[in-house]
Coordinates of C-alpha atoms and ligand atoms in Angstrom, one line a residue:
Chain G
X716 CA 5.2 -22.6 -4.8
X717 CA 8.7 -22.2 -3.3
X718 CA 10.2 -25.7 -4.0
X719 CA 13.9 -26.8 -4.8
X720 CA 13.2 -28.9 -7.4
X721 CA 15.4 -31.2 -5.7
X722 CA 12.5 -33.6 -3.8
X723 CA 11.7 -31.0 -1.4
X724 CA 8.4 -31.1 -0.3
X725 CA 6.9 -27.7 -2.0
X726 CA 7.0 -24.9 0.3
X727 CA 9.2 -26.7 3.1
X728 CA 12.6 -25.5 4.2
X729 CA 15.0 -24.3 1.4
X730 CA 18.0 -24.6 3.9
X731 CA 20.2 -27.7 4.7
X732 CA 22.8 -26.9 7.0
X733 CA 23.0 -28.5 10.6
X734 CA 21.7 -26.0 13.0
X735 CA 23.4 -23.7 15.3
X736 CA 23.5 -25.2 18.7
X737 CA 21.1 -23.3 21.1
X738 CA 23.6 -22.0 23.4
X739 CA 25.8 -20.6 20.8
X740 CA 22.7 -19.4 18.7
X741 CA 21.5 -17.4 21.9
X742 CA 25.0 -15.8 22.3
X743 CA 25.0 -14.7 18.3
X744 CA 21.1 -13.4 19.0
X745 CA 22.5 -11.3 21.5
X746 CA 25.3 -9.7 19.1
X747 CA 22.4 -9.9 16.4
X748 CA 20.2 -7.7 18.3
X749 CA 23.0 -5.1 19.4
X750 CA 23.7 -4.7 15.8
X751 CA 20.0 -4.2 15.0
X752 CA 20.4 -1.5 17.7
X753 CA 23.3 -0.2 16.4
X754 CA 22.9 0.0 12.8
X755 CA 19.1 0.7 12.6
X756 CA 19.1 -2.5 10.4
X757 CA 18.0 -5.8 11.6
X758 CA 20.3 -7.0 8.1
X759 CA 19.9 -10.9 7.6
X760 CA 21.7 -13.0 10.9
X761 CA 24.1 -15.4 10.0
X762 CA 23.5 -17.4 7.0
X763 CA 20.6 -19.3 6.9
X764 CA 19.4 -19.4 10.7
X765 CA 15.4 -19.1 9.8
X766 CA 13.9 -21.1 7.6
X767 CA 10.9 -20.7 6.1
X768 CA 7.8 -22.7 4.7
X769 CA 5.1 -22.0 3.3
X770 CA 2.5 -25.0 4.1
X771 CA -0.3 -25.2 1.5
X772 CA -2.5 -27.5 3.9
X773 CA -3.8 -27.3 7.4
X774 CA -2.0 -31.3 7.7
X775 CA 1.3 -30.0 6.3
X776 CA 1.4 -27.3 8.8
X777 CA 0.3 -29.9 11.8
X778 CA 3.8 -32.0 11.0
X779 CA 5.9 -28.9 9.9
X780 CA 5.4 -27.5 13.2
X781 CA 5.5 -31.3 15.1
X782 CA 9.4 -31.4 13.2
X783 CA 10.4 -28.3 14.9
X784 CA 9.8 -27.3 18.3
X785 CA 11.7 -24.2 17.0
X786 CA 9.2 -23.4 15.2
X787 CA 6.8 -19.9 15.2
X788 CA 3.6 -19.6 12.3
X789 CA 2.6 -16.0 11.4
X790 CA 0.1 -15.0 9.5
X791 CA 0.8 -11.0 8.5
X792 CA 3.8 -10.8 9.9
X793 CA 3.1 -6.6 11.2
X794 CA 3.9 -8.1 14.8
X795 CA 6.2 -10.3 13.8
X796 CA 8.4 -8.6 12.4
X797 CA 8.6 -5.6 13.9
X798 CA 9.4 -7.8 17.0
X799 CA 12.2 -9.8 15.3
X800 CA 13.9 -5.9 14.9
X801 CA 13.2 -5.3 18.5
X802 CA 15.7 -8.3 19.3
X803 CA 13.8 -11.1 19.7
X804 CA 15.1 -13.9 18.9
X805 CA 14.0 -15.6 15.3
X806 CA 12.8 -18.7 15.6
X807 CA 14.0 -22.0 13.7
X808 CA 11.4 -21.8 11.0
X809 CA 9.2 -19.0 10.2
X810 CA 5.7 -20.6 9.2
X811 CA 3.5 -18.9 6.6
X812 CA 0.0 -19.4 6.9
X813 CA -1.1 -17.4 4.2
X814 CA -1.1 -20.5 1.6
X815 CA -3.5 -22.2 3.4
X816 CA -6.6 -21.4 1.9
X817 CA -8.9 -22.4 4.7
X818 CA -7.0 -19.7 6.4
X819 CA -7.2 -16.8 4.2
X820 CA -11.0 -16.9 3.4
X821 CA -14.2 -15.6 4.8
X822 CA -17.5 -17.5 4.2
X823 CA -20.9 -17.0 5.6
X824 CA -21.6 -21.1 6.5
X825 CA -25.3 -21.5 7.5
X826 CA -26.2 -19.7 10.5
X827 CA -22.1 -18.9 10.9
X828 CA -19.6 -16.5 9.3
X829 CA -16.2 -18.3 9.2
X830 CA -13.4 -15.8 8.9
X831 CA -10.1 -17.7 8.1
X832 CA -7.2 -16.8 10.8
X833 CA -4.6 -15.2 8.3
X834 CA -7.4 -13.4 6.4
X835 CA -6.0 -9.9 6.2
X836 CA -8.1 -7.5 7.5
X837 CA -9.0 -5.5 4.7
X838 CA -11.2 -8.7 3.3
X839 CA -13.2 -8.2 6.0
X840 CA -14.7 -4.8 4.8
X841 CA -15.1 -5.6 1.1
X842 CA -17.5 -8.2 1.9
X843 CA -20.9 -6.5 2.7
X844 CA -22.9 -9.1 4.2
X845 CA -20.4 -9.3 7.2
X846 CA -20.4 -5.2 7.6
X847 CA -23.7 -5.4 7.5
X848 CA -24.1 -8.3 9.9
X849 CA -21.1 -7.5 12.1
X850 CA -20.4 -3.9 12.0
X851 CA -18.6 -3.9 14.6
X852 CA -16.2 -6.5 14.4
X853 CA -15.4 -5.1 11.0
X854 CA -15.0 -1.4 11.9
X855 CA -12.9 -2.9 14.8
X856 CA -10.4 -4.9 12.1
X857 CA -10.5 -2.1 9.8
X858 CA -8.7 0.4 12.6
X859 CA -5.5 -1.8 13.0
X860 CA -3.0 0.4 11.0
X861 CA -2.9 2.2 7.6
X862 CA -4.0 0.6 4.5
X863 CA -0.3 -1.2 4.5
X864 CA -0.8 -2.4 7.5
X865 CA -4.4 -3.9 6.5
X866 CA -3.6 -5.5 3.7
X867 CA -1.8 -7.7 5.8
X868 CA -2.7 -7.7 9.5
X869 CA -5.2 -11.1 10.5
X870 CA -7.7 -11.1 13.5
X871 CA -5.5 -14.6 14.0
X872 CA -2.0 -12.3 14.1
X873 CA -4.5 -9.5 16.4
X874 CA -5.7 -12.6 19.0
X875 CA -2.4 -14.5 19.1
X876 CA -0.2 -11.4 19.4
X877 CA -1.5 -11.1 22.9
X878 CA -1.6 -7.3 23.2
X879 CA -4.2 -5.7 25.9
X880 CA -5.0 -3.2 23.4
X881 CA -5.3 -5.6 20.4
X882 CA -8.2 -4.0 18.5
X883 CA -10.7 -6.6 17.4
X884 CA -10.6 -8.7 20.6
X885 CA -13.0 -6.7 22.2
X886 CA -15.1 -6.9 19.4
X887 CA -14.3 -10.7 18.3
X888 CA -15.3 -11.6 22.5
X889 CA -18.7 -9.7 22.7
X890 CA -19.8 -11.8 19.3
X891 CA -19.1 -14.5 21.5
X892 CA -16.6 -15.4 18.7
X893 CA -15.2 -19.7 18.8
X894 CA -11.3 -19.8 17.8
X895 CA -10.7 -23.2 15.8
X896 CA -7.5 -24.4 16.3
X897 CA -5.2 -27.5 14.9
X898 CA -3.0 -29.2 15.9
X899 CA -1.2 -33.1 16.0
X900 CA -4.7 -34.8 18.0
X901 CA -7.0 -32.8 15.2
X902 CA -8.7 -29.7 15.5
X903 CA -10.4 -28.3 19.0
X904 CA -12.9 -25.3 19.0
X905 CA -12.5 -22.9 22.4
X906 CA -14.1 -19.5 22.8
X907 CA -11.8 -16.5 21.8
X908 CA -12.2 -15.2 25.1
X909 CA -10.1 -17.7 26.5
X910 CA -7.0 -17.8 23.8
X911 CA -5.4 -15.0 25.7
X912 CA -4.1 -15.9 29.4
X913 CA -2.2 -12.5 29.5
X914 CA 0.0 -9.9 27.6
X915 CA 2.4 -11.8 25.1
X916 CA 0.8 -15.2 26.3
X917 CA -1.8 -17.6 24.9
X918 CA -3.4 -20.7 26.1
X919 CA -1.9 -22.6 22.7
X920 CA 0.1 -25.1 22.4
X921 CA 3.7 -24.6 20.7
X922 CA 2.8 -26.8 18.1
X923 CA -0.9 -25.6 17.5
X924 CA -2.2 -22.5 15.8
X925 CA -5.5 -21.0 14.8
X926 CA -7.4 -22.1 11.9
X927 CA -10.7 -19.8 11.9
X928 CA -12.9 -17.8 14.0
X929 CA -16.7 -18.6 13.8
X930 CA -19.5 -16.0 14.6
X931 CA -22.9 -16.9 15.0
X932 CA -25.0 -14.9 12.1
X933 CA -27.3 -11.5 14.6
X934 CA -30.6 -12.7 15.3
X935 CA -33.0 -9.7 14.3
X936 CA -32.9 -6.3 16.2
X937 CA -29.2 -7.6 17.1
X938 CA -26.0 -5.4 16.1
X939 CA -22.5 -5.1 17.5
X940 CA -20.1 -2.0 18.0
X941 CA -16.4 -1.1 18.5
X942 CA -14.8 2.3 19.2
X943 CA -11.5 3.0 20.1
X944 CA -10.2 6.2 22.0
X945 CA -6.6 7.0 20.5
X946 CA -4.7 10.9 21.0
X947 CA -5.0 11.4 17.1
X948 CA -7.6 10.1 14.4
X949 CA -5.2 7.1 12.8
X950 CA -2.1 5.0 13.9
X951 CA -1.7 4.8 17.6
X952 CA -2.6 2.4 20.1
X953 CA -5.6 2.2 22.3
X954 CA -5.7 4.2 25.4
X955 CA -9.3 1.7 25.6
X956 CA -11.3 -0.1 23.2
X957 CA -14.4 -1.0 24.0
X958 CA -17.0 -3.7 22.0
X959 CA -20.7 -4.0 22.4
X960 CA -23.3 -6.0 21.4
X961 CA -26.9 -5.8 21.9
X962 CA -30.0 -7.3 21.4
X963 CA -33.3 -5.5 21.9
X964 CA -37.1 -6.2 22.1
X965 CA -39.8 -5.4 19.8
X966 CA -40.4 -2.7 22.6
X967 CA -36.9 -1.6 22.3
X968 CA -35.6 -3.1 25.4
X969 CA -32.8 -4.6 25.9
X970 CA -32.8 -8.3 25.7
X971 CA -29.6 -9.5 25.5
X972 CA -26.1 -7.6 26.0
X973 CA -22.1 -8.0 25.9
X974 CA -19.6 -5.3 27.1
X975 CA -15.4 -6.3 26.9
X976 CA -13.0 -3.8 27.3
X977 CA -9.4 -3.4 26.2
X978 CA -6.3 -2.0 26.5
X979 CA -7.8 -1.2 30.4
X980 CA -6.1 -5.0 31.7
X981 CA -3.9 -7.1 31.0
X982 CA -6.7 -9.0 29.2
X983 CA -9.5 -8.2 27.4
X984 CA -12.1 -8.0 30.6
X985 CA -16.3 -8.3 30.4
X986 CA -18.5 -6.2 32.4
X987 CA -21.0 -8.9 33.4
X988 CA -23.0 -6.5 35.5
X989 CA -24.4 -4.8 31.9
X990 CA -26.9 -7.5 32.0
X991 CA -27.9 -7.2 35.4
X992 CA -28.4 -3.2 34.8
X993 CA -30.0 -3.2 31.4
X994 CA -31.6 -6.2 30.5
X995 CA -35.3 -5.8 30.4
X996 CA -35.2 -2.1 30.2
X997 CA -34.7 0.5 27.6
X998 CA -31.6 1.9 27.6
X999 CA -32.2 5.1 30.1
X1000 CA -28.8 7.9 30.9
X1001 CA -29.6 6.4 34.6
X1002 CA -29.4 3.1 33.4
X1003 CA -26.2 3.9 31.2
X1004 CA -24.8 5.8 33.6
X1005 CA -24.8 2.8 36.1
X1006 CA -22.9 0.9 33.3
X1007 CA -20.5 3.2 33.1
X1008 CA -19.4 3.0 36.6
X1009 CA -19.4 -0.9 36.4
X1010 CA -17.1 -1.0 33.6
X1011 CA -15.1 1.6 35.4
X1012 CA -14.6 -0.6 38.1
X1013 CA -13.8 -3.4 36.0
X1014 CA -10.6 -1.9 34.8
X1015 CA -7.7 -3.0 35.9
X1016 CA -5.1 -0.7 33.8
X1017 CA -2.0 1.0 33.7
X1018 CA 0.4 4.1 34.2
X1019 CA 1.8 4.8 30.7
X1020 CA 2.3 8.0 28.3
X1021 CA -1.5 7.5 26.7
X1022 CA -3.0 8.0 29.6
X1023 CA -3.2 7.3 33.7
X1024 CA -5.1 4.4 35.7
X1025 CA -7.4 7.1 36.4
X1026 CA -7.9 8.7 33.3
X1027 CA -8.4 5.0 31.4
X1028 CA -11.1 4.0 34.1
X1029 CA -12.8 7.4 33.3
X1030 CA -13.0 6.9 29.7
X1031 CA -13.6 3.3 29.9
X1032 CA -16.9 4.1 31.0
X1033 CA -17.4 7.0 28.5
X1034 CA -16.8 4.9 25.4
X1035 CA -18.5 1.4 27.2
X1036 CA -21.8 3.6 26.8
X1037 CA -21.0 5.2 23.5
X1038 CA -20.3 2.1 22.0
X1039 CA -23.8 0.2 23.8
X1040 CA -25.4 3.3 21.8
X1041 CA -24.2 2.9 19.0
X1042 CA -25.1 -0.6 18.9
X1043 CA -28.5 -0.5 19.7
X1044 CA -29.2 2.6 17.0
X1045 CA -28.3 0.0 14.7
X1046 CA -29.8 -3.0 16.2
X1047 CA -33.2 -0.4 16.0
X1048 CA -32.3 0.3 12.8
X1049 CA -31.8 -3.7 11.6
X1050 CA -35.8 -3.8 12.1
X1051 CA -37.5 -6.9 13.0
Chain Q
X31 CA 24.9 -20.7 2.3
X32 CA 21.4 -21.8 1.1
X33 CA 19.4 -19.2 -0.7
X34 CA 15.6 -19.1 -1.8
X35 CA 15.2 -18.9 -5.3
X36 CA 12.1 -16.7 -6.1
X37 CA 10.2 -16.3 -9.5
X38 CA 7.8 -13.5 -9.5
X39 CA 6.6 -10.4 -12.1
X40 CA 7.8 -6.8 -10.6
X41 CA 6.0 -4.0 -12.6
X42 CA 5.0 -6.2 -15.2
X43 CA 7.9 -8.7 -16.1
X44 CA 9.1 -11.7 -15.1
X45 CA 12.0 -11.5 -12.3
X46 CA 13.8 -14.0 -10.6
X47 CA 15.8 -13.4 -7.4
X48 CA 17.8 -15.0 -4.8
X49 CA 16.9 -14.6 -1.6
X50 CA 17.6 -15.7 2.7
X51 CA 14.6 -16.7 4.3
X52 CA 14.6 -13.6 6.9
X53 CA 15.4 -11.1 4.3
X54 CA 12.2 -8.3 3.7
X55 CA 10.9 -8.4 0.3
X56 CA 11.9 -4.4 1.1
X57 CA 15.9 -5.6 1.5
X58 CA 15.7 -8.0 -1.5
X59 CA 13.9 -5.2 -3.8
X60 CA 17.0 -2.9 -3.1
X61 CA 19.8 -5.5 -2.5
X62 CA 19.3 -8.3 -5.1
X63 CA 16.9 -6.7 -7.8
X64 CA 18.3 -3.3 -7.5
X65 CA 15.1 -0.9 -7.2
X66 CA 16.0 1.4 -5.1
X67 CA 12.2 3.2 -5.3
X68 CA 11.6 1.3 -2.1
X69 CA 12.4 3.4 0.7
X70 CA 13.6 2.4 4.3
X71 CA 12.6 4.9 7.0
X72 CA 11.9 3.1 9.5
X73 CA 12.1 -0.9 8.8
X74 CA 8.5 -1.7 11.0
X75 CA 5.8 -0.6 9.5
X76 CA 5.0 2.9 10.4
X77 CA 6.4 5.1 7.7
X78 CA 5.4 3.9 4.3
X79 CA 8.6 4.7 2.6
X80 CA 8.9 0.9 1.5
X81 CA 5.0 0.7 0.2
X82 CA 4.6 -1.7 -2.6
X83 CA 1.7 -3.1 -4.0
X84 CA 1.7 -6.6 -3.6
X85 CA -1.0 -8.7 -5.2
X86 CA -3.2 -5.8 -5.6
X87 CA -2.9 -4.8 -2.5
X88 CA -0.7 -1.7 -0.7
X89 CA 1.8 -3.1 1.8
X90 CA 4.8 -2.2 3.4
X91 CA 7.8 -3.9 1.9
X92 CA 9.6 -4.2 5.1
X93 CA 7.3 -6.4 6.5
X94 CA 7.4 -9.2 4.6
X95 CA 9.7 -11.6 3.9
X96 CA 11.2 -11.8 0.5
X97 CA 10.3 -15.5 0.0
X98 CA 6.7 -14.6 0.5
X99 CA 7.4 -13.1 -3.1
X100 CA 7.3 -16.4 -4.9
X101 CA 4.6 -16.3 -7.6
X102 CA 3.3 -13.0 -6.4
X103 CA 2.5 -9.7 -8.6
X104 CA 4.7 -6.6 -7.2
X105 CA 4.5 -3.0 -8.3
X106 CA 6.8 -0.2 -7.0
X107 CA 7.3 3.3 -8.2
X108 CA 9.6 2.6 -10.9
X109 CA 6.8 0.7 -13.1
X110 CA 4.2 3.8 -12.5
X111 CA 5.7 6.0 -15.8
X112 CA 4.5 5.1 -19.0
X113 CA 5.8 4.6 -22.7
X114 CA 4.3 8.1 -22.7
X115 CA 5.8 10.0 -19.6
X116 CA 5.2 10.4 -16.0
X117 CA 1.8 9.1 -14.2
X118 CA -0.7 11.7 -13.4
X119 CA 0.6 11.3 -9.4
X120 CA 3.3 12.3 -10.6
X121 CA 3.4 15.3 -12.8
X122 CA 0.9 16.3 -10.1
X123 CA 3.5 16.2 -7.3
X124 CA 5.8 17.8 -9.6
X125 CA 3.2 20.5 -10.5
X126 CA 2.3 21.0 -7.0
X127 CA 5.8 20.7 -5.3
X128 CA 4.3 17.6 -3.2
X129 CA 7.9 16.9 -2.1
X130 CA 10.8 18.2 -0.6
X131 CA 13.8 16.0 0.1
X132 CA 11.8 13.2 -1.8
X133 CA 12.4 9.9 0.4
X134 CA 8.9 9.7 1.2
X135 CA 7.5 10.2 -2.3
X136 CA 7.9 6.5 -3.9
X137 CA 5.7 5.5 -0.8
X138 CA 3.2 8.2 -1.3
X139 CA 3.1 7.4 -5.0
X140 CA 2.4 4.4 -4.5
X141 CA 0.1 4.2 -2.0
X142 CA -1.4 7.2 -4.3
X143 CA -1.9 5.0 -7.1
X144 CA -3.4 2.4 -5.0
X145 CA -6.1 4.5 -4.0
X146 CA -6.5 6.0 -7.1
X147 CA -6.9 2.3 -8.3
X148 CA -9.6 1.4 -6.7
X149 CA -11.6 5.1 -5.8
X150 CA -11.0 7.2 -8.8
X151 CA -13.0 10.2 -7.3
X152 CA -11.5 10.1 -3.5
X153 CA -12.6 13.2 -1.2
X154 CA -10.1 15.2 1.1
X155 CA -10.8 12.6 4.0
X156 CA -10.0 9.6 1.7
X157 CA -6.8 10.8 1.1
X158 CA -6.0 11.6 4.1
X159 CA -7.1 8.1 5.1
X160 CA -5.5 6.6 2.4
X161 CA -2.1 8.6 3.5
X162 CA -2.3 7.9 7.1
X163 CA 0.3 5.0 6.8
X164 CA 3.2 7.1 5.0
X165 CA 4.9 9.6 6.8
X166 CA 6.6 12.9 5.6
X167 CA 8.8 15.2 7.4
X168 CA 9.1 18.0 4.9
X169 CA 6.2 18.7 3.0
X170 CA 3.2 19.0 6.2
X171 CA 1.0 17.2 3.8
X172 CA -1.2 19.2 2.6
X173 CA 0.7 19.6 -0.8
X174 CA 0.4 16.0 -0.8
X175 CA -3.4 15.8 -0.5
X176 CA -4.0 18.8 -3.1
X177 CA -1.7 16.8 -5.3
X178 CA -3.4 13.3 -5.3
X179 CA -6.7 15.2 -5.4
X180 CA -5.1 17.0 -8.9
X181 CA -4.1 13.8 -10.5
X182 CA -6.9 12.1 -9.7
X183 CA -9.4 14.9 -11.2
X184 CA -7.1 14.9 -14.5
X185 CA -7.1 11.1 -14.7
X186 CA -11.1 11.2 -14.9
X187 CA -10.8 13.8 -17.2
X188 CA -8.7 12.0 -19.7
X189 CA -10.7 8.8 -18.9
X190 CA -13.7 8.1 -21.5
X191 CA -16.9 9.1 -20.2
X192 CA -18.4 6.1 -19.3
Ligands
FAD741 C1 2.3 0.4 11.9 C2 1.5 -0.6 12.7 C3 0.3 -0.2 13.2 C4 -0.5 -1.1 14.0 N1 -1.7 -0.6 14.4 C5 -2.4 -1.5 15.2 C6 -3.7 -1.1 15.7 O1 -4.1 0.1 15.5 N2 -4.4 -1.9 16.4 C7 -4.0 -3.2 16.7 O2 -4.7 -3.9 17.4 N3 -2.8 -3.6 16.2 C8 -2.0 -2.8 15.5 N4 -0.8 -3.2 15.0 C9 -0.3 -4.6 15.3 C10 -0.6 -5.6 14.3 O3 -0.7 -5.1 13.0 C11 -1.9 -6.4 14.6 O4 -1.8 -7.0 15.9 C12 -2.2 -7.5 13.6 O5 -3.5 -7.9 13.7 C13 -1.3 -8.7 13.7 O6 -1.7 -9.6 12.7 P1 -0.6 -10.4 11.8 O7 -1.3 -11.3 10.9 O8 0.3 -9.4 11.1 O9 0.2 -11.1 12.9 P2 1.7 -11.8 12.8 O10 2.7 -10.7 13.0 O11 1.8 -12.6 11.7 O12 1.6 -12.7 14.1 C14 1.5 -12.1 15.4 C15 1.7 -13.2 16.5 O13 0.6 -14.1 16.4 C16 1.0 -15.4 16.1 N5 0.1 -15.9 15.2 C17 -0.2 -15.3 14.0 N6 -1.2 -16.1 13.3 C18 -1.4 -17.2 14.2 C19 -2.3 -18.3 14.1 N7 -3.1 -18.5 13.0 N8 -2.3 -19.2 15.1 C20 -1.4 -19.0 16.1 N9 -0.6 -18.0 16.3 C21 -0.6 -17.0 15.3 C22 2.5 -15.2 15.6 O14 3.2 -16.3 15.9 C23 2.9 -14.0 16.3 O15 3.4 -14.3 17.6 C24 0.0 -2.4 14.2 C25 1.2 -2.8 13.7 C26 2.0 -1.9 12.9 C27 3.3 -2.4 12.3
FES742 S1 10.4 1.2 6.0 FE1 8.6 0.1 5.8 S2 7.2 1.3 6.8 FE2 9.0 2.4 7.2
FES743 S1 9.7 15.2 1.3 FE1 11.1 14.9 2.9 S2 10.1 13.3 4.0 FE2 8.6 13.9 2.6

């Protein structure tokens, strides 16, 4: 562990020197960035400006972030840092999560999976249970970047991030996924559907952050799905994402069913009218075709060079109804 | 001004650096240790120039921060030659003029190896996969592929049958 040797608490803060009032700091942020612009570089700031720590408990990284209101966790750091080039300014200290173990893990608990917040994504596809209980939550985390980028990139860092076209919300939200989060009164449990109040923003406080997500284990003939529609096959953001889960009968209707779509609103939106269409039937092209329209309508997108409002409602019904298929071929295939 | 001391092992011994706490592990690599393998291209992620391997697994360089480093396991190109030569990747890219003006290839050797690491008999698609986060402006790739799909075919060959 990082440590001074000197009585500093292991992993806290390696850098004394009074800080820069905020005024002036903002002033030298705004040279910072215009250099970053200039030279192509975002070259270390002025001395010591961020610090960094590198908690090792969930308690430790409660009071690190209580001492600094300053303060900003991050998990992979793919957003992060990219945005600290982009100009924004760095905050006070830069909190690792990724010594927390709780954090970093996956576990199947019970009738649960657990799926630490700073776990990189790539854990989630080496562990077969969870691809083969969640398919679509992993394929979901596995299309966030190259192979760099996954070895890195945490379902916490995806959520938190607050991007409308943030991959493996859509996914996490129809698995009716629970975000644990800490902070100073303990630890509170909200659905993931409700982290994200809109693009950039989250319903956390400034000194809370996620410790886990928790999925409740398919019951059978259950199974979940994720696709993405992109220009080209790898690295590019959604035009729409859409997640689907779905659970069918013994007679192969549908019994139970979850739509959310993404990158179509400013957040991740359901399209509660799925149930209404399909539950209690089989899942008919009329049928589909309905749901299609619904989540069409749903949408609530914009203008931008991947694609027109138009063109993102349109395809936010194509892949809403791909991706209910695709579910429900592997909820057939689970068995009973 | 304060600096982060670092201890670590980069391509297989012990190394000790100096750090600031919002340097990249990419800037420290080149900067303080002086392996200048790692690549910048485009400092966020999407080229792949700066690709290290970093406790087993592939990352970009320039998106960590170099303090992250402490007690971690790095790998860059200049540890993939042996006592005995080159690596397989790359007498491969020489044989099969992978490269052009060669800023990309560190990254693609790297993230080369750290396919070859871990799927010894990758298809065309894996590679491609396995390639999507490193971008080259010379070569159009496909010299690329045919090269990793070489090396990898030679390194089960010499490989005991097992
Ligand atoms: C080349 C490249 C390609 C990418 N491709 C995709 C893609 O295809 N799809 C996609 O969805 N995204 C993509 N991204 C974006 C990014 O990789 C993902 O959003 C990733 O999941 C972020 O996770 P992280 O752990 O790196 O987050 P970080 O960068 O560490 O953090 C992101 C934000 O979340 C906050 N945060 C992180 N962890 C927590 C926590 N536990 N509690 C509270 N707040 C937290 C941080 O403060 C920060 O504001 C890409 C990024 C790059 C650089
Ligand atoms: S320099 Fe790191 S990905 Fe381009
Ligand atoms: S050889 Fe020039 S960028 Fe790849």
């Amino acid at each position: 562990m990082t440590g001074t040797g000197k009585g500093v608490p292991a992993g806290v803060a390696l850098c004394s020197e009074t800080r820069v009032p905020a005024t002036l700091r903002a002033v030298l942020r705004g040279f910072d960035s215009a250099f970053v612009l200039l030279s192509g570089r975002g070259a270390t700031s002025f001395g010591c400006a961020m610090r960094y720590a590198a908690p090792t408990s969930i308690e430790e990284a409660v009071s690190v972030l209580a001492g600094d209101v300053h303060a900003q966790v991050y998990a992979g750091a793919t957003d992060f840092i990219p945005q600290l080039r982009m100009g924004r300014p760095e905050p006070g200290v830069a909190v690792d999560l990724k010594r927390i173990d709780r954090l970093t893990g996956l576990r199947r608990e019970g009738d649960s999976w657990v799926i630490g917040a700073a776990t990189p994504s790539a854990r989630l596809g080496e562990e077969e249970d969870l691809v083969a209980e969640l398919p679509g939550l992993v394929e979901a985390a596995a299309l966030i970047g190259s192979d760099q980028i996954q070895s890195r990139a945490s379902l916490g860092g995806n959520l938190c991030n607050a991007s409308p076209a943030a991959d493996s919300v859509p996914a996490m939200v129809v698995n009716n996924g629970r975000a644990v989060i800490a902070g100073p009164a303990g630890m509170r449990t909200i659905p993931v559907a409700s982290v994200v109040t809109g693009p950039g923003s989250t319903s956390l406080a400034a000194d809370e952050f996620l410790v886990e997500f928790v999925f409740d284990r398919p019951p059978p003939r259950t199974a979940d799905a994720y696709l993405r529609f992109i220009p080209r096959t790898e690295m590019d953001i959604a035009v729409v994402g859409a997640g689907a889960r779905l659970t069918l009968d013994e007679a192969g209707r549908c019994r139970e069913v979850s739509v959310a779509l993404g990158a179509v609103a400013p957040t991740v939106v359901m399209v509660p009218a799925a149930a209404g269409i399909l539950v209690g039937h089989p899942l008919t092209d009329e049928a589909l075709k309905r749901v299609a329209a619904e989540a069409s309508a749903v949408c609530n997108p914009i203008d931008d060079k991947r694609g027109t409002k138009a063109y993102r409602r349109q395809v936010a019904g194509v892949l809403a109804v791909r991706a209910l298929r695709l579910a429900a071929d592997r909820a057939a295939r689970t068995g009973s | 001004m304060s600096r982060t001391h670092v201890t670590c092992t980069i391509n297989g011994d012990p190394a000790e650096f100096l750090c600031d706490s919002d340097q990249t592990l990419l800037d420290a690599l080149r900067d303080v240790v002086g392996l200048m393998g790692v690549k910048e291209g485009c400092a966020t992620g999407d080229c792949g120039a700066c690709s290290a391997i970093l406790d087993g697994r592939l990352t970009c360089s320039c998106l960590v921060f170099a303090p992250e480093a402490e007690a971690a396991t790095i790998e860059t190109v200049e540890g993939m030659a042996g006592p005995d030569g080159l690596h397989p990747l790359q007498d491969a890219f020489l044989e099969g003029a992978a490269l052009q003006c060669g800023i990309c290839t560190p990254g693609f050797l790297v993230a080369g190896k750290a396919l070859l690491d871990r799927n010894p008999d990758p298809d065309e698609e894996e590679v491609r996969y396995a390639i999507a986060g490193n971008l080259c402006r010379c070569t159009g790739y496909d010299k690329i592929v045919r090269s990793i799909l070489d090396a990898a075919a030679q390194m089960r060959e010499a490989a005991p049958a097992s």
